[in-house]
Coordinates of C-alpha atoms and ligand atoms in Angstrom, one line a residue:
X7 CA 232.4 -117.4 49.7
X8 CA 228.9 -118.0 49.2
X9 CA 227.4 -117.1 45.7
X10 CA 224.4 -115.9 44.5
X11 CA 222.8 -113.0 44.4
X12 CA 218.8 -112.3 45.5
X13 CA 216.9 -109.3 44.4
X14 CA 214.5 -108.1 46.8
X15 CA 211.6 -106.0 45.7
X16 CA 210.1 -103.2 48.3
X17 CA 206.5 -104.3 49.7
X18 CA 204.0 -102.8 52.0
X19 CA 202.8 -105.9 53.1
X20 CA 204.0 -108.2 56.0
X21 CA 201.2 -110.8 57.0
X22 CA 200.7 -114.1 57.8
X23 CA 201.6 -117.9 59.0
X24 CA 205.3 -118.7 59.1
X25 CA 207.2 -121.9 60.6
X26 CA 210.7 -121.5 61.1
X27 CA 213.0 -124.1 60.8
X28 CA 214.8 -126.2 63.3
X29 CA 216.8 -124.5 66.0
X30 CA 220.7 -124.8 64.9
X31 CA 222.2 -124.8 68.6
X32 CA 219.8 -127.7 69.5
X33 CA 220.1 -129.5 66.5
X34 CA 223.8 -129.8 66.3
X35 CA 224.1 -131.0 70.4
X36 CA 221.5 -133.3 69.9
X37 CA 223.3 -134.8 66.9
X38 CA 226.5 -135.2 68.9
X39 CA 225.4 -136.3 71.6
X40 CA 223.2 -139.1 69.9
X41 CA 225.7 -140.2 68.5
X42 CA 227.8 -140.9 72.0
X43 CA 224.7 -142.6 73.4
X44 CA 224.4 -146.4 73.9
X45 CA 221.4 -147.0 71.0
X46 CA 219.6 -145.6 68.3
X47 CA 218.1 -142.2 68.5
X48 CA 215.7 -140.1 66.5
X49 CA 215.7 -136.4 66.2
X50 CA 213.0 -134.8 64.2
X51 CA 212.9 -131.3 63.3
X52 CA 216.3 -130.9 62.5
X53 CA 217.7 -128.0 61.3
X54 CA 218.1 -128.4 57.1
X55 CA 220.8 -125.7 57.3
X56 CA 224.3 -126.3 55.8
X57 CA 225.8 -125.9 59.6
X58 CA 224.0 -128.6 60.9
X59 CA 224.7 -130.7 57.8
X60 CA 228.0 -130.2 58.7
X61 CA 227.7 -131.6 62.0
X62 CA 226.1 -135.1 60.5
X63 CA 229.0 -135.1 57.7
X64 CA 232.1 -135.2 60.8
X65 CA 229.8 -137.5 62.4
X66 CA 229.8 -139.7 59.7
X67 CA 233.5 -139.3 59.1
X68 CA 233.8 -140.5 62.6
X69 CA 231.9 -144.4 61.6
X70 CA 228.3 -142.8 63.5
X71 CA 225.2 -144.3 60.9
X72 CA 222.7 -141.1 60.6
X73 CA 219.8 -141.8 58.3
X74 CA 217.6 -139.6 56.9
X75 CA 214.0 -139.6 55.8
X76 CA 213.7 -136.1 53.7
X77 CA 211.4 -135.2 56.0
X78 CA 214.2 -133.3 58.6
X79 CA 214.1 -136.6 60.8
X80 CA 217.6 -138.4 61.3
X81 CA 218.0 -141.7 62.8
X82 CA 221.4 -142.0 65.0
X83 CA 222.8 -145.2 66.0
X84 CA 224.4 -144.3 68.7
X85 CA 228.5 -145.3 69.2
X86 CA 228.9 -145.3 73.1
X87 CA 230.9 -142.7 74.9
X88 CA 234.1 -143.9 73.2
X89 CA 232.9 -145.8 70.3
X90 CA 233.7 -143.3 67.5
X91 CA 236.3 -144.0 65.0
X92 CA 239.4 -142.4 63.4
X93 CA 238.0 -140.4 60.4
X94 CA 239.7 -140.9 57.2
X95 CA 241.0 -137.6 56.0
X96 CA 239.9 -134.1 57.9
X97 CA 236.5 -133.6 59.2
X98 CA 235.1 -130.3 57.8
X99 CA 233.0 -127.6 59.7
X100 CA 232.3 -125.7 56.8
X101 CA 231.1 -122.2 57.9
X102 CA 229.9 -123.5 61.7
X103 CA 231.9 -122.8 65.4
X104 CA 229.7 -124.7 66.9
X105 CA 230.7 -127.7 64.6
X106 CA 234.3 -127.3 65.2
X107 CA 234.2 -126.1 68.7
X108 CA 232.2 -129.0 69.9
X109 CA 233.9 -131.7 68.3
X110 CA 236.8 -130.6 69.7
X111 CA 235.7 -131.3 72.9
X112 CA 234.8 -134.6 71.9
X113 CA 237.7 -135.4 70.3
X114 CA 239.8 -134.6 72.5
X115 CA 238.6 -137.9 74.9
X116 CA 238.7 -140.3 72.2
X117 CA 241.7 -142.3 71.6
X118 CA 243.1 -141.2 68.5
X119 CA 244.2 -138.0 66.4
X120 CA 242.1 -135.9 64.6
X121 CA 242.0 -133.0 62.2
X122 CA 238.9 -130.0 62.4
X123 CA 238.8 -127.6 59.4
X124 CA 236.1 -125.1 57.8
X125 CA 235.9 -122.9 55.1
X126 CA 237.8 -119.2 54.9
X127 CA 235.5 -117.6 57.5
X128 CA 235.7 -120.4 59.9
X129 CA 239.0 -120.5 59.2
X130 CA 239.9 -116.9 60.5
X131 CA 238.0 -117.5 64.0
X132 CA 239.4 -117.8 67.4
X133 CA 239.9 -121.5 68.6
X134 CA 242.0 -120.8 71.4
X135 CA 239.2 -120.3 73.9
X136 CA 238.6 -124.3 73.5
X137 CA 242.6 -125.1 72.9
X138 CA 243.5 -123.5 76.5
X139 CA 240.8 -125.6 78.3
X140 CA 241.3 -128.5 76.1
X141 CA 244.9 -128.5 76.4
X142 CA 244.5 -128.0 80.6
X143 CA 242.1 -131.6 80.7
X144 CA 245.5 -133.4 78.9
X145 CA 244.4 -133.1 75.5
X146 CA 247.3 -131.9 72.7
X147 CA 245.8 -129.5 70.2
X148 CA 248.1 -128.0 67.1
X149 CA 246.5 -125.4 65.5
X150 CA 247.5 -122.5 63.1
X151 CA 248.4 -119.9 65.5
X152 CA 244.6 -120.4 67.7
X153 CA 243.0 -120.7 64.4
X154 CA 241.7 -124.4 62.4
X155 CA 243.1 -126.5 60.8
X156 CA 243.2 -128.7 64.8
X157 CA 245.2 -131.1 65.0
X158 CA 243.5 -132.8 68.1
X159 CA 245.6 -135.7 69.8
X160 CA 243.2 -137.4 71.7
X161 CA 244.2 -138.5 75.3
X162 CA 243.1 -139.5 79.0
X163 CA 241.5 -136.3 80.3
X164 CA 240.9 -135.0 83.5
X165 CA 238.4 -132.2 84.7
X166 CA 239.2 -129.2 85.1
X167 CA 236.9 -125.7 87.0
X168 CA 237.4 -123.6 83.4
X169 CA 236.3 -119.8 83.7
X170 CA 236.2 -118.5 80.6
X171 CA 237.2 -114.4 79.7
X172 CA 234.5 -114.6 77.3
X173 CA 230.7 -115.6 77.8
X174 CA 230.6 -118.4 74.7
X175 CA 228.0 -121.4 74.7
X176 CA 230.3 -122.8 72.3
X177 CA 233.0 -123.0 74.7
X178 CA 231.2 -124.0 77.9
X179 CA 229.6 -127.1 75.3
X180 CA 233.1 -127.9 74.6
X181 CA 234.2 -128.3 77.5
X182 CA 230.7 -130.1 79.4
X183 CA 231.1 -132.3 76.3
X184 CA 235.2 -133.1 77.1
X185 CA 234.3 -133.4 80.5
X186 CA 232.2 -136.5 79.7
X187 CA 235.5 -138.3 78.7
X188 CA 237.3 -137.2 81.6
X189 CA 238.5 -138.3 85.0
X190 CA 236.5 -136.4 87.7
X191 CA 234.3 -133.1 87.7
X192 CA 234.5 -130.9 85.1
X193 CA 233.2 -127.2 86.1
X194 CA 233.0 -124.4 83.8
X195 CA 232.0 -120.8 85.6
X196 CA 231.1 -118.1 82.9
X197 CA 231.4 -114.5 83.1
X198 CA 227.7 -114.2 82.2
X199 CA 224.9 -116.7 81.6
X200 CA 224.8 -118.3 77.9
X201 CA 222.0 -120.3 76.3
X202 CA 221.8 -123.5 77.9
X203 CA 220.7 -126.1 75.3
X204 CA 223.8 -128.5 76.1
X205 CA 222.2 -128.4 80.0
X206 CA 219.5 -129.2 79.0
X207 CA 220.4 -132.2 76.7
X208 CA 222.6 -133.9 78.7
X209 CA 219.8 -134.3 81.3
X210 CA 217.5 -135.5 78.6
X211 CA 220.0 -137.8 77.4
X212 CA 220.0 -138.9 80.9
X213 CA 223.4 -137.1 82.3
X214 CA 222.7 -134.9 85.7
X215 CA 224.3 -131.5 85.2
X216 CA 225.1 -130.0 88.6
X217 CA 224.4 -126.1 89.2
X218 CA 226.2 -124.5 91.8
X219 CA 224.8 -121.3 93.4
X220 CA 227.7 -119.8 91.9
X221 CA 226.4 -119.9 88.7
X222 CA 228.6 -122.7 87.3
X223 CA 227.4 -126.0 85.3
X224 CA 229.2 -129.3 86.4
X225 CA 229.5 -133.2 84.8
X226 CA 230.7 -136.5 86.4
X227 CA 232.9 -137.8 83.4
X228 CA 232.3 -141.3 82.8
X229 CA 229.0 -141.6 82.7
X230 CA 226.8 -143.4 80.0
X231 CA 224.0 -141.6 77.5
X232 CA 220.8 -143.1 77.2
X233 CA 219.1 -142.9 73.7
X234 CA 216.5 -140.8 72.6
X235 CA 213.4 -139.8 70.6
X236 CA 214.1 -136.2 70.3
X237 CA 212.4 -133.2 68.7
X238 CA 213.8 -129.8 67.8
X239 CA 212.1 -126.7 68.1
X240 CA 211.6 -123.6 65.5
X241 CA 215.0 -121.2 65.7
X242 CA 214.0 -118.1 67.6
X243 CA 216.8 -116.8 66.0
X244 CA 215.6 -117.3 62.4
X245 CA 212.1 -116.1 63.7
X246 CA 213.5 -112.8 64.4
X247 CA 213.6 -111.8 61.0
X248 CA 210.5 -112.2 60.5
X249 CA 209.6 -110.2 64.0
X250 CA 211.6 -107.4 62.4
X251 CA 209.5 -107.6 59.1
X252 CA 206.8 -107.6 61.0
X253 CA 207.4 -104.8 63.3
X254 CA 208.9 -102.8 60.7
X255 CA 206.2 -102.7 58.2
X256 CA 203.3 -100.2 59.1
X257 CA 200.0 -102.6 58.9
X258 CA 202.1 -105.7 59.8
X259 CA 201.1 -108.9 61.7
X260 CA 202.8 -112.1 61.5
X261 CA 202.0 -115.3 63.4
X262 CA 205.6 -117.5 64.1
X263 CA 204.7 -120.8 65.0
X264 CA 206.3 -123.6 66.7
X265 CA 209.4 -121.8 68.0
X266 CA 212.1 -122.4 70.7
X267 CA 211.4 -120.3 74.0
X268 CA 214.1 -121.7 76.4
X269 CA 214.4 -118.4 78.6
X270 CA 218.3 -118.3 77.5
X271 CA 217.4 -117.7 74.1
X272 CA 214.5 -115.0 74.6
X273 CA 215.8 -111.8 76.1
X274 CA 215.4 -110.3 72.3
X275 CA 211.3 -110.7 73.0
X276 CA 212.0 -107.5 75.8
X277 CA 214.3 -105.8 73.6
X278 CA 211.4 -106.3 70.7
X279 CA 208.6 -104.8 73.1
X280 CA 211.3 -102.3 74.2
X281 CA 211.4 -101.0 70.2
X282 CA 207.5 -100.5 70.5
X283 CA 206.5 -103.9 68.6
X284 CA 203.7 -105.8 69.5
X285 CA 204.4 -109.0 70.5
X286 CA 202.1 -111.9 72.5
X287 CA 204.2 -115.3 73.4
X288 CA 202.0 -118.6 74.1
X289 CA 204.6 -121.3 75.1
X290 CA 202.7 -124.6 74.9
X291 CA 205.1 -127.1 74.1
X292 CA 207.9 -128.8 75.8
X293 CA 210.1 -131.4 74.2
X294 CA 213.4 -132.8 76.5
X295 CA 213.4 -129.6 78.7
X296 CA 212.7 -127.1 75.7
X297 CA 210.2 -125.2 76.1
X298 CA 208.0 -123.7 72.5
X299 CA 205.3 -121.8 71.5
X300 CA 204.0 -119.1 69.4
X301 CA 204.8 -115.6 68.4
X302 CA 202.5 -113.5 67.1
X303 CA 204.6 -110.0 66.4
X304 CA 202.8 -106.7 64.9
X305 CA 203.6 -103.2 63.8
X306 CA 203.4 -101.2 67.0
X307 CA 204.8 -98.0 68.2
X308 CA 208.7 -97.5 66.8
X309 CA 210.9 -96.6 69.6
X310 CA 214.3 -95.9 69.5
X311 CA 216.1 -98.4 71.7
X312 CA 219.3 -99.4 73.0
X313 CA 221.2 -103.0 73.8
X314 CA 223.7 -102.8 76.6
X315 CA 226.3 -104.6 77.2
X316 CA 224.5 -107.4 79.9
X317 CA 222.0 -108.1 77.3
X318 CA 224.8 -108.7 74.7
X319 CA 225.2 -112.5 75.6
X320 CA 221.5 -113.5 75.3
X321 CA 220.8 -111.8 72.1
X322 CA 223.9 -111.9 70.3
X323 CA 222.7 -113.5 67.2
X324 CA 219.4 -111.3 67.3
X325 CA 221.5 -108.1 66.5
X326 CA 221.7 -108.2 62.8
X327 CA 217.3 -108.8 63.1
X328 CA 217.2 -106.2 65.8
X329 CA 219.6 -103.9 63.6
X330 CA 217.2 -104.4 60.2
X331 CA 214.0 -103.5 62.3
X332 CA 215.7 -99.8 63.4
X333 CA 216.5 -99.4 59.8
X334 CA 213.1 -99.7 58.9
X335 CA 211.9 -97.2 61.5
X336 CA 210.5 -93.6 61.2
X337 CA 214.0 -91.3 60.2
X338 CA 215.5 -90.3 63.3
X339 CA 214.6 -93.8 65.6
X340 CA 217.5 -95.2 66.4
X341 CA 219.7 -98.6 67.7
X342 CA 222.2 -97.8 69.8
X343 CA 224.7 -101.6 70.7
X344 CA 227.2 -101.2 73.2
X345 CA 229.1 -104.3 74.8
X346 CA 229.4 -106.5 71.9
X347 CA 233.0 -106.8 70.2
X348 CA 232.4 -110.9 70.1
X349 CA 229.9 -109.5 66.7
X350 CA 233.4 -108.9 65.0
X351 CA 234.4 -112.4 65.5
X352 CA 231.2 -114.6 64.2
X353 CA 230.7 -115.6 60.8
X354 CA 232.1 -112.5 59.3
X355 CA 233.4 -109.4 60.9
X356 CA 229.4 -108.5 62.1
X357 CA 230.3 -104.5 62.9
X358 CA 232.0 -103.6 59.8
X359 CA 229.7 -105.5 57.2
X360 CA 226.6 -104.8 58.7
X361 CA 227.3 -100.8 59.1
X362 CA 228.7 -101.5 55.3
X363 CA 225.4 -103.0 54.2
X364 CA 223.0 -100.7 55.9
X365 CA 224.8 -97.5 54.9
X366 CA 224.3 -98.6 51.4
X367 CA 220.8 -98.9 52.1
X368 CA 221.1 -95.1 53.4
X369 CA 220.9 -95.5 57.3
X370 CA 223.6 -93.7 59.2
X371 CA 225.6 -96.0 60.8
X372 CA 228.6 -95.2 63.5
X373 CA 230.9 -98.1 64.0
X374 CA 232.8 -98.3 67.7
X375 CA 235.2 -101.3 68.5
X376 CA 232.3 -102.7 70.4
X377 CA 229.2 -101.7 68.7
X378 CA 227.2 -98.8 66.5
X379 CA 224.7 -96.5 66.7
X380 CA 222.4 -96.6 63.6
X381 CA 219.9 -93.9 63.1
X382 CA 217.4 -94.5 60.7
X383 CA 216.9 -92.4 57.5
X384 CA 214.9 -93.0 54.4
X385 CA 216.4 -96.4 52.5
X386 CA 217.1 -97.0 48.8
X387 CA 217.4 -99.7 46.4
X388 CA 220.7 -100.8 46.3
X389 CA 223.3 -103.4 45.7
X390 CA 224.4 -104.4 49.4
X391 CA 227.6 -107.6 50.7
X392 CA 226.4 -110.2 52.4
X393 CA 230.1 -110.9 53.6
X394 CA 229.3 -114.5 53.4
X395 CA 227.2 -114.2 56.6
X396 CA 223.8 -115.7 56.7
X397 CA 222.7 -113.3 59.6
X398 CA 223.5 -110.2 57.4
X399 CA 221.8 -111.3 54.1
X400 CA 218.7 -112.0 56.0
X401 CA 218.9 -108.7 58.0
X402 CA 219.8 -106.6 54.5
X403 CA 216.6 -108.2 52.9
X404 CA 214.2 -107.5 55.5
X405 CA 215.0 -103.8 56.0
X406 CA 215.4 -103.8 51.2
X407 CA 211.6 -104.1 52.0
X408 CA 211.1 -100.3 53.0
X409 CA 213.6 -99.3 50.2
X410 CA 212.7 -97.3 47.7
X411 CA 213.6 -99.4 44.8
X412 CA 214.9 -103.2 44.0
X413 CA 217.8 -104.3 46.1
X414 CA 220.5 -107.0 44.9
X415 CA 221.9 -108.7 47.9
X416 CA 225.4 -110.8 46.6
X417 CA 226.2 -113.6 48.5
X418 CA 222.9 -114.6 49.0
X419 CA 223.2 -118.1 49.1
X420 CA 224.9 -117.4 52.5
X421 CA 221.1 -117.9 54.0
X422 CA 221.5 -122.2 53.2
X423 CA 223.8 -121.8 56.5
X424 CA 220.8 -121.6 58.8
X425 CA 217.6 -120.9 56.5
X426 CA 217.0 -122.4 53.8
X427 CA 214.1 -121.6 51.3
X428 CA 214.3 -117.7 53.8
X429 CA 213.8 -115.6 50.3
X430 CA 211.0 -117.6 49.3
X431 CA 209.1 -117.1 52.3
X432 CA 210.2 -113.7 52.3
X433 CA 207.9 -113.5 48.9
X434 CA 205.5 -115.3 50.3
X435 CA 205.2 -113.3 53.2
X436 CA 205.1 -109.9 52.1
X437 CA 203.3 -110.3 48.2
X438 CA 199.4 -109.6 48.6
Ligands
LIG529 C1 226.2 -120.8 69.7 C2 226.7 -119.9 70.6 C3 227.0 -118.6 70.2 C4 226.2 -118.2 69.0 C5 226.3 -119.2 67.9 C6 225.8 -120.5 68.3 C7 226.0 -122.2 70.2 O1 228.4 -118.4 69.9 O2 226.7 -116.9 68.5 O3 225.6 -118.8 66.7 O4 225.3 -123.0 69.5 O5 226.5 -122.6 71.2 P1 229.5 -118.2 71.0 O6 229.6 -119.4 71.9 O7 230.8 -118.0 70.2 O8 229.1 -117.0 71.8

C-alpha cells in the first residue's frame, strides 16, 4: 500500500499555467514496442510515473538497453520481434494492468517461459480476459485462479478473430501485440470502441493495422518494426484534475498545455461542457498520429449531469476527476454514473472507495453495482483513504479544496503511479 499522507488546505483560488506529464497509455506502448523494433529509438516525454517505470524495469529484465537522460527522454535499442531474452527471476508490474496485460501478449510469442507479477492491488485483478485469448493463439498461461502471478510458456502462435465481453484497450493491445508473433491475422472485434493508442503506434512504428467496417482492428503477424524518434503527449487524464479544479472553483481559469487529444481519449471534454464548464480546445500538434493541444478550462455554469453507460468506455479513467468536480458544486448538483462496473475492478475497487472518500468529505453518495449518484452538499475537512489508488487521492484533493477545513489524504504517495510532483502543483496552482 502506498504511504504517505498529504494535507490539503481549502483555497479560493484556481489559476494559471499547468503542463501535465506524459500520457501513461502512450508511454508504456511506445516503450514496448521500441523495444521489438529493429534499431534504436527515442521517446521523449515519457511518463515519470511508477507504472511506466515499471514497463522499462520488465523491459530491462527481458536484456532490452533503455537509457535515460533525467530529462523524461529514453533511448531504446531495439531487440527485433523475437530478440528479447529470458528474464532472470519474475518481471514485476507493480501497481500497472497495462504492464502486465501487455507483456503478456508479448510474451506469449517469444520462445521461452515467463513469470508477470504486481503488487496486492494488481494482484487481485482479472487476467483472464488476456489468458482466454492468449491461451486460444497456442500460448500456455498458469495463473492463480485468472489472477498474476502468470506463468506464460511462450510458444508458436496463431491468430485468432477475439471479441471480447468487455470493452478493454488493455486487452485488444494484448492481443494486436501477440498477434505480431503469430501465424496469420489476428482480429480483435470489441463491444465498444476503446482508446486507440496501440493503432496508432504500430502504424508509426511502421506496422499497417487493418480496420474493417465492422469495427474491428487487424495485424499481419510477422512483420518487422521500424525505429523511431517518438514524442509523448501531456495525459488528458491527469489534466482532468486540474479541469475539475478549475471548473469547481468559482473565479477559476486554468490554461493545460501540451496535452493528448486523440478523439478516443476526449469524450470527457463533452461531458465537462455538459457540467456547465468552460472549456476552449486548440489541437496544434501532432506527433506519430497523436494529435495535442491546449486546454484552457474555467468556472462556468454548474450543471448537474449524468454519464451513461456508452460513454463509460471513453471516459473511464476521467470518473474519479468528473466525480471531484460535482462534489465541488452548488448543494444539490449532482453526478449521476450508470454503466460502469469495470470502475470496481481498476486499481482499487473505484465505487466503494470513492463513495467512501467523498462521503467523508460530506457529499451524499449512493453506491449501485454499476455506478452512484452523488449529490453535492457542503464539504468538510476531513481525514479521507486513498485505497492505494492514484485516481482517488487526486480526485479527494481537488474537491478538500472547497472543504471547510484541512484535509489529510493517507496514502498519498499513491499519486507517483501516474503524477508525480500532483500536490505540489496543486499548491502552486491554487496559493495567490
Ligand atoms: C488502459 C486501458 C484502460 C484504462 C487504463 C489504461 C490502457 O483499462 O482504464 O488506465 O492503457 O490500455 P482497460 O483496458 O482495463 O479498460
Amino acid at each position: 500500500m502506498p504511504s504517505g499522507t498529504a494535507t490539503v488546505a481549502p483555497a479560493a483560488r484556481a489559476i494559471g499555467r499547468v503542463a501535465v506529464p506524459g500520457d501513461k497509455s502512450i508511454s508504456h506502448r511506445y516503450a514496448l514496442l521500441a523495444a521489438l523494433a529493429d534499431g534504436v529509438s527515442t521517446i521523449g516525454g515519457y511518463s515519470p510515473g511508477a507504472d511506466c517505470a515499471a514497463t522499462v524495469a520488465c523491459l530491462r529484465r527481458l536484456g532490452v538497453r533503455i537509457d535515460t537522460d533525467g530529462d523524461g527522454r529514453l533511448t531504446i535499442h531495439g531487440r527485433g520481434l523475437t530478440g528479447l531474452c529470458r528474464a532472470q527471476g519474475t518481471l514485476d508490474a507493480a501497481n500497472s494492468g497495462t504492464t502486465a496485460r501487455l507483456l503478456a501478449g508479448i510474451l506469449a510469442g517469444q520462445p521461452f517461459d515467463s513469470t508477470i507479477t504486481g503488487d496486492d492491488s494488481l494482484t487481485r485483478r482479472p487476467m483472464r480476459r488476456v489468458i482466454e485469448p492468449l491461451t486460444r493463439m497456442g500460448a500456455r498461461i498458469d495463473s492463480r485462479d485468472g489472477r498474476l502471478p502468470l506463468v506464460v510458456h511462450g510458444e508458436a502462435l496463431h491468430g485468432i478473430v477475439h471479441a471480447p465481453q468487455v470493452p478493454s484497450a488493455q486487452v485488444k493491445s494484448c492481443v494486436l501485440l501477440a498477434g505480431l508473433l503469430a501465424a496469420g491475422r489476428t482480429r480483435v472485434l470489441e463491444p465498444a470502441p476503446t482508446r486507440d493508442h496501440t493503432e496508432r503506434a504500430l502504424g508509426a512504428f511502421g506496422i499497417p493495422v487493418e480496420h474493417d467496417t465492422d469495427g474491428s482492428v487487424g495485424v499481419a503477424g510477422g512483420q518487422r518494426l521500424a525505429a523511431l524518434r517518438l514524442r509523448v503527449p501531456g495525459d488528458i487524464s491527469g489534466a482532468m484534475f486540474w479541469a475539475a479544479l478549475a471548473a469547481g472553483t468559482p473565479g477559476g481559469r486554468l490554461d493545460i498545455r501540451g496535452v493528448g487529444l486523440n478523439p478516443t481519449r476526449t469524450a470527457v471534454l463533452e461531458v465537462l461542457r455538459r457540467a456547465g464548464a468552460g472549456l476552449d480546445v486548440h489541437a496544434d500538434d501532432e506527433h506519430a498520429g497523436e494529435p495535442a493541444g491546449s486546454l484552457r478550462v474555467a468556472f462556468g455554469a454548474p450543471r448537474s449531469f449524468e454519464i451513461m453507460p456508452a460513454d463509460v468506455p471513453g471516459l473511464i479513467d476521467e470518473i474519479p476527476a468528473l466525480a471531484a468536480l460535482a462534489a465541488m458544486m452548488p448543494e444539490g448538483h449532482t453526478l449521476a454514473v450508470h454503466g460502469a462496473s469495470e470502475l470496481r475492478v481498476k486499481e482499487s475497487d473505484r465505487i466503494s472507495a470513492l463513495a467512501a472518500g467523498f462521503r467523508a468529505l460530506g457529499a451524499g453518495v449512493d453506491e449501485y453495482d454499476d455506478g452512484f449518484l452523488l449529490e453535492a452538499r457542503p464539504l468538510r475537512g476531513t481525514e479521507v483513504e486513498s485505497a492505494g489508488d492514484h485516481r482517488l487521492a487526486m480526485a479527494f484533493a481537488i474537491a478538500a479544496t472547497r472543504a471547510t477545513g484541512t484535509t489529510r489524504i493517507r496514502g498519498a504517495s499513491a499519486v507517483d503511479v501516474s503524477y508525480p510532483g500532483f500536490f505540489e502543483e496543486l499548491t502552486r496552482l491554487t496559493t495567490p
